[in-house]
Coordinates of C-alpha atoms in Angstrom, one line a residue:
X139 CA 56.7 118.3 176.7
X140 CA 57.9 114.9 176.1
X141 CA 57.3 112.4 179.3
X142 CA 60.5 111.3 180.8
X143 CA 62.0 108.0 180.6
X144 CA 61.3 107.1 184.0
X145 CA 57.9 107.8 183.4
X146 CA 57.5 105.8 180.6
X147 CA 59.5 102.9 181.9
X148 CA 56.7 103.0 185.3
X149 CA 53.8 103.0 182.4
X150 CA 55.3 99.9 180.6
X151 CA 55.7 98.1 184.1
X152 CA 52.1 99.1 184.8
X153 CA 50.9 97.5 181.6
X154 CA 52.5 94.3 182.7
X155 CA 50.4 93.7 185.9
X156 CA 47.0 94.5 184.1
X157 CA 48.3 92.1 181.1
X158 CA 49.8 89.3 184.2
X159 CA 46.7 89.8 186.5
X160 CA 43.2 88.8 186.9
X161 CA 40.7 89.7 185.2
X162 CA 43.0 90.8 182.1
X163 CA 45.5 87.6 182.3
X164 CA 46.9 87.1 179.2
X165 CA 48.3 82.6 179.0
X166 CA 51.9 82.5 179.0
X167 CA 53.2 81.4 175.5
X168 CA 53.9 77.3 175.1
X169 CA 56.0 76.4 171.6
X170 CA 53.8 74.1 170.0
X171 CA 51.2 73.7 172.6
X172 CA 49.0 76.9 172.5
X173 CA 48.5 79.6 170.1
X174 CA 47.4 82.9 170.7
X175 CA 45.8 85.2 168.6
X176 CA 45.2 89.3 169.1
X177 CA 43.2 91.5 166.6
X178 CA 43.3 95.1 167.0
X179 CA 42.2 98.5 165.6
X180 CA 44.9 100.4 165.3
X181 CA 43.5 104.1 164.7
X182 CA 44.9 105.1 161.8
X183 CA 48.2 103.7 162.6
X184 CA 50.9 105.4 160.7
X185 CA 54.0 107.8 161.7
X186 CA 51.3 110.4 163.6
X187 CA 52.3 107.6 166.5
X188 CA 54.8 109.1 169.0
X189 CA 57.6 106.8 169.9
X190 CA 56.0 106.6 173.3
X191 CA 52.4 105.2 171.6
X192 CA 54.7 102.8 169.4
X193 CA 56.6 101.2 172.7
X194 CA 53.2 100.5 174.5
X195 CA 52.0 99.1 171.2
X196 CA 54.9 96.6 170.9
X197 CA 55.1 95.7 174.6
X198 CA 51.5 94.4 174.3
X199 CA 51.7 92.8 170.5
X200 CA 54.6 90.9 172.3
X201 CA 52.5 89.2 174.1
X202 CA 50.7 87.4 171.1
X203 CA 52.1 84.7 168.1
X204 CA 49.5 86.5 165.6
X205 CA 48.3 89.9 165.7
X206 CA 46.3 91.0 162.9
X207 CA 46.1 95.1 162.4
X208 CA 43.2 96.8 160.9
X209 CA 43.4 100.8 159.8
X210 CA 46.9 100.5 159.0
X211 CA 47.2 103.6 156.9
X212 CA 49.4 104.0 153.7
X213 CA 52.3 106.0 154.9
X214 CA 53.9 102.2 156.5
X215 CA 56.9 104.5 158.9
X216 CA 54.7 103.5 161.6
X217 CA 54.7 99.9 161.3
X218 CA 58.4 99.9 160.7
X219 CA 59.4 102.0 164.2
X220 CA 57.1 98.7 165.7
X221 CA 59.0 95.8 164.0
X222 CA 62.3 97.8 165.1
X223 CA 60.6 97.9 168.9
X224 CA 59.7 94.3 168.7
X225 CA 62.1 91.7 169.6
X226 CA 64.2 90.3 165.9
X227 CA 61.6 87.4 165.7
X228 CA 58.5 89.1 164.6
X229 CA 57.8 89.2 160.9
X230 CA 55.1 91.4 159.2
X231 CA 52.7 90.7 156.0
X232 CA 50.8 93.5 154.5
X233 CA 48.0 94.4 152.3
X234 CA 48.3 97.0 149.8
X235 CA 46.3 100.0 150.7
X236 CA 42.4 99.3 150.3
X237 CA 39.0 101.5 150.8
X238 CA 39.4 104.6 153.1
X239 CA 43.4 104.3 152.2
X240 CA 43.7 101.5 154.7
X241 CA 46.0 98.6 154.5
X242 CA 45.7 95.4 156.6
X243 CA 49.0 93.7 158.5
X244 CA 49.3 90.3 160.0
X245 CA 52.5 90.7 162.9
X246 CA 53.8 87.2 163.7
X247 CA 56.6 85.8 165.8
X248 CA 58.0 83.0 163.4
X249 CA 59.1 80.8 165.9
X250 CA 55.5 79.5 166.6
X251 CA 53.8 80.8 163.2
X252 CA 55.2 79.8 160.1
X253 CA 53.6 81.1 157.1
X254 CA 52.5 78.4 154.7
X255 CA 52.2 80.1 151.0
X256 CA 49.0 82.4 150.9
X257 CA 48.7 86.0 151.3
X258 CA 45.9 87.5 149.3
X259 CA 43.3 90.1 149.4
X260 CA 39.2 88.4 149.4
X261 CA 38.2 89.5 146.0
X262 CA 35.2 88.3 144.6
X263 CA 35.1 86.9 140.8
X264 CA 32.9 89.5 138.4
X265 CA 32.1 89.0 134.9
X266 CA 34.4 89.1 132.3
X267 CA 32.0 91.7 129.8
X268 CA 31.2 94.1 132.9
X269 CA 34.0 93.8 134.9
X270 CA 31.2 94.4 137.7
X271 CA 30.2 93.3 140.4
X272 CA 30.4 93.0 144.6
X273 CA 33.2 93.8 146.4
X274 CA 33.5 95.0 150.2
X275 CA 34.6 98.6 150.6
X276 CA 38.0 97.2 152.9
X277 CA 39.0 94.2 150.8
X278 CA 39.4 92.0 153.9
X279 CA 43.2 90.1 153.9
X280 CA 43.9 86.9 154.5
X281 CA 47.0 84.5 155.2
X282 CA 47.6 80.8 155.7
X283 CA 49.4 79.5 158.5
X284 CA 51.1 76.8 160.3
X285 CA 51.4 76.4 164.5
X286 CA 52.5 73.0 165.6
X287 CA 50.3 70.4 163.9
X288 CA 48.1 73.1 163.2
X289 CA 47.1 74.3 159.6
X290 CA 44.7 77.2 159.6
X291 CA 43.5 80.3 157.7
X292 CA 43.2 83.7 158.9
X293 CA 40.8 86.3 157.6
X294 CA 41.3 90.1 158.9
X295 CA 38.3 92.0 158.0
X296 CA 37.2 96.0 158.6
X297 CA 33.2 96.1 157.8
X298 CA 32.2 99.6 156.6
X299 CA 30.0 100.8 159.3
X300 CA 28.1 104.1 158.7
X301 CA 24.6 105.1 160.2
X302 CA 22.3 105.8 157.4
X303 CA 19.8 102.8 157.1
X304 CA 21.3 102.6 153.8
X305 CA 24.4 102.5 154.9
X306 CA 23.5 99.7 157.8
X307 CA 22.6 97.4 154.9
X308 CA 25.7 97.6 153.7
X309 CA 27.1 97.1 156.6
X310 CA 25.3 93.6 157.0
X311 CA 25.5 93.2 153.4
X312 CA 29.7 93.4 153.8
X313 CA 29.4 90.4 156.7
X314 CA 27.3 88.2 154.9
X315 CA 29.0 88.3 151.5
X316 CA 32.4 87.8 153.4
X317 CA 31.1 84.6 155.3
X318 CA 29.5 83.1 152.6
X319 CA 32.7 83.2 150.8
X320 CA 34.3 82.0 153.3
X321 CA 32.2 79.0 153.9
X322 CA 32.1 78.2 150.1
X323 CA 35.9 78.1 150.9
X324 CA 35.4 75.5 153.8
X325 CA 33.7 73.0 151.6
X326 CA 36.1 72.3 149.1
X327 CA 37.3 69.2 148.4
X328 CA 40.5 68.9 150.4
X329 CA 43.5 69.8 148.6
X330 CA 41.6 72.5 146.5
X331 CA 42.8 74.9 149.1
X332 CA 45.4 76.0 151.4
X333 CA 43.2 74.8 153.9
X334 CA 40.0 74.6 154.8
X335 CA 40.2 76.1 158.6
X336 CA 39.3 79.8 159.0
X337 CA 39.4 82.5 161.4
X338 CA 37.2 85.5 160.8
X339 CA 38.9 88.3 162.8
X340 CA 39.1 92.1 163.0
X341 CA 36.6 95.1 163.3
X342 CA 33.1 94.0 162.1
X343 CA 31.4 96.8 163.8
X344 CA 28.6 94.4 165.5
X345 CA 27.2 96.7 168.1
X346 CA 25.9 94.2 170.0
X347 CA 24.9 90.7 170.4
X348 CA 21.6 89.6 168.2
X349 CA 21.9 93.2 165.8
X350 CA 21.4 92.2 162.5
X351 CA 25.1 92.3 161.9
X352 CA 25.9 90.0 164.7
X353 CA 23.3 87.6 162.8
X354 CA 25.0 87.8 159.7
X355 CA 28.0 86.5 161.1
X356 CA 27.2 83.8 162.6
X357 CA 24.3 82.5 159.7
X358 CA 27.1 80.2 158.4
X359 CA 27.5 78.7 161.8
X360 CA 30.7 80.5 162.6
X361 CA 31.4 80.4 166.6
X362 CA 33.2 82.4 168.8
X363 CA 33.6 81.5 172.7
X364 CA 31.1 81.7 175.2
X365 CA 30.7 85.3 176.3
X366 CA 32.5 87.3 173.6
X367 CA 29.3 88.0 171.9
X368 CA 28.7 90.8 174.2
X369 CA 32.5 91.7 175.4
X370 CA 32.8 95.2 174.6
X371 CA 36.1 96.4 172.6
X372 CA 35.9 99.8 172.4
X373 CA 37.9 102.3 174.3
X374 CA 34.6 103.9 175.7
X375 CA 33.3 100.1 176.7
X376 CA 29.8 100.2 175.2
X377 CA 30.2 98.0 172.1
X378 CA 31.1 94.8 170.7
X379 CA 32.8 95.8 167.3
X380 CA 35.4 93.7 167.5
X381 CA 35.1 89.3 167.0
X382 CA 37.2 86.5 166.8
X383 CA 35.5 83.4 165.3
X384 CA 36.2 80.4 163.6
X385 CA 34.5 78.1 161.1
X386 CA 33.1 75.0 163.4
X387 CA 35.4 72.0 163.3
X388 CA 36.7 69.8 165.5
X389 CA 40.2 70.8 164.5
X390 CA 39.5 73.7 166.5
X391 CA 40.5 73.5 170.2
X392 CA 39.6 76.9 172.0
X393 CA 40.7 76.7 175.6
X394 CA 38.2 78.9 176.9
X395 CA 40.4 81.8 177.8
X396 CA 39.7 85.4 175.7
X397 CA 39.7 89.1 176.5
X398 CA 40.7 92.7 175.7
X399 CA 43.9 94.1 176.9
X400 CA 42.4 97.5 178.6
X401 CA 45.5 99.6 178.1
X402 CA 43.8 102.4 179.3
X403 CA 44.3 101.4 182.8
X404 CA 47.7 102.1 182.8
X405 CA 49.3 104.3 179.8
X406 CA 49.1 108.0 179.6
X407 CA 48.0 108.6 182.7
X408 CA 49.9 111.9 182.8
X409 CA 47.5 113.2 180.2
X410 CA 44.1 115.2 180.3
X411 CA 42.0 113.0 179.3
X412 CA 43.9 109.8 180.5
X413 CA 44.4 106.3 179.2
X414 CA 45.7 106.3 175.4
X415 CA 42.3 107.1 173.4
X416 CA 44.1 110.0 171.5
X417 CA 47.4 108.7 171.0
X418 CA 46.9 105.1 170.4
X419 CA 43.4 104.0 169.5
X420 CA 39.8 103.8 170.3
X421 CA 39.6 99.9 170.2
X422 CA 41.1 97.6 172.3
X423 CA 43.0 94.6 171.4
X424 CA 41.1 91.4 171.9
X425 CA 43.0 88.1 171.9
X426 CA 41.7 84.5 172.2
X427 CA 44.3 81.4 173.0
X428 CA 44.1 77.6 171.3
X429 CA 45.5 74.4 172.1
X430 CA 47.5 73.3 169.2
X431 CA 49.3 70.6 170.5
X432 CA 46.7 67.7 170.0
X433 CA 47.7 64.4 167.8
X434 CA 43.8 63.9 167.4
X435 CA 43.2 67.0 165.4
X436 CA 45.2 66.2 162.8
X437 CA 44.1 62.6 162.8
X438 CA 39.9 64.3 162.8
X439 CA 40.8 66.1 159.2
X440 CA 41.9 62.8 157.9
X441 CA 39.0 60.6 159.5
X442 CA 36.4 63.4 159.2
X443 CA 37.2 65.3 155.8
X444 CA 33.8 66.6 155.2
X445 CA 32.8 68.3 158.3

């Protein structure tokens, strides 16, 4: 039986206080001073979501300037019913469907993102005579950006995870190809690029901190804030899959504030079992917020174009 409106409407209120109260606080937005970006496995996000799943979803992707969606499935109904529940400013870019039938999405309110030309699958080059070589199973997605002063690159990636050792080292095999890339990437001569400052989001499946995947990541010296190498972002809370980082440069202003948005605390609580594991996902969104709004980092890529 459907849950009333009333009870839905109490839900979405509910939400509110865990996403406006500590420990879960999420920054208000600022226009040109912070920036806020979510990432967030979406389990198997297509039209199997009920309208009710879809209104929680929007109601906390509103809350962000940049969500980037992992498992976004190949039938794309379901990510139309969200742009129609999200207020007329959010745009969407999307992958074509990848391994597992999975595409990638990047949600954005384009009054404080503004997309700046690239939107491309991370394909690797392979020989000409083979036509072989390495790819990741989920060819991650990324897009350039602009917030403020601020010119960056974000990468959404989905590592294969599976349990076999073999399986494991692909798993670590998948990080480390994708970072070196990435870092190749950073050390082009300016201009060469869209631009030279990455984010590495989305579902790496690290389990926890120190694994061997968790190494992998950060062997190119990518950095993520104090503590969210062992925040856990699964429904159940007992691992870490789930990373924001960043290639270190001083252009990069993290303002200390990160977290999931534990949406279990206050949707479906009418259900058996409670909290929104079946119906929405079994990750948690995890957001990190930037300041954007400093003269100096511009002026640092022009001083300072090698680091």
């Amino acid at each position: 039986m459907p849950a009333s409106a009333e009870i839905i409407a109490a839900e979405r209120k509910a939400l509110m206080r865990v996403m406006d109260t500590h420990p879960y606080k999420i920054p208000s937005r600022k226009l040109n001073e912070n920036l806020l970006i979510a990432t967030w496995n979406i389990e198997q996000f297509s039209n199997r979501h009920t309208n009710r799943a879809v209104q929680y979803i929007a109601d906390i992707c509103e809350r962000f300037d940049i969500i980037a969606l992992q498992e976004v499935k190949t039938d794309l109904r379901g990510l139309e019913r969200l742009q129609q529940m999200l207020p007329g400013n959010y745009r969407i870019l999307v992958s074509d469907p990848t391994g597992n039938h999975e595409r990638f999405a990047f949600l954005y309110d384009k009054r404080s993102v503004v997309p700046t030309g690239l939107a491309s699958d991370i394909g690797f080059n392979v020989p000409a005579k083979t036509h072989m070589g390495y790819q990741l199973h989920r060819m991650p997605y990324c897009a350039s950006f602009r917030a403020g002063r601020f010119d960056f690159v974000i990468a959404s990636a989905h590592i294969y995870y599976g349990k076999t050792k073999a399986e494991r080292d692909q798993r670590r095999e998948e990080i480390q190809q994708m970072v070196d890339f990435i870092h190749r990437r950073t050390r082009v001569g300016k201009g060469k690029a869209f631009d030279r400052d990455f984010f590495v989001v989305g579902d790496l499946n690290v389990e926890k901190e120190d694994d061997p995947f968790f190494d992998a990541l950060v062997s190119r010296g990518f950095q993520m804030p104090d503590g969210m190498n062992s925040l856990t972002t699964n429904f159940g809370r007992s691992k870490t899959y789930d990373k924001i980082a960043w290639v270190n440069r001083k252009q990069f202003c993290h303002s200390g504030e990160f977290n999931v948005v534990p949406f279990y605390k206050a949707l479906f609580q009418d259900m058996t079992p409670k909290g929104g594991n079946a119906q929405i996902s079994d990750h948690l969104p995890l957001w990190a917020e930037f300041e954007i709004n400093s003269l100096s980092q511009q002026l640092d890529q022009i001083l300072n174009p090698g680091d």
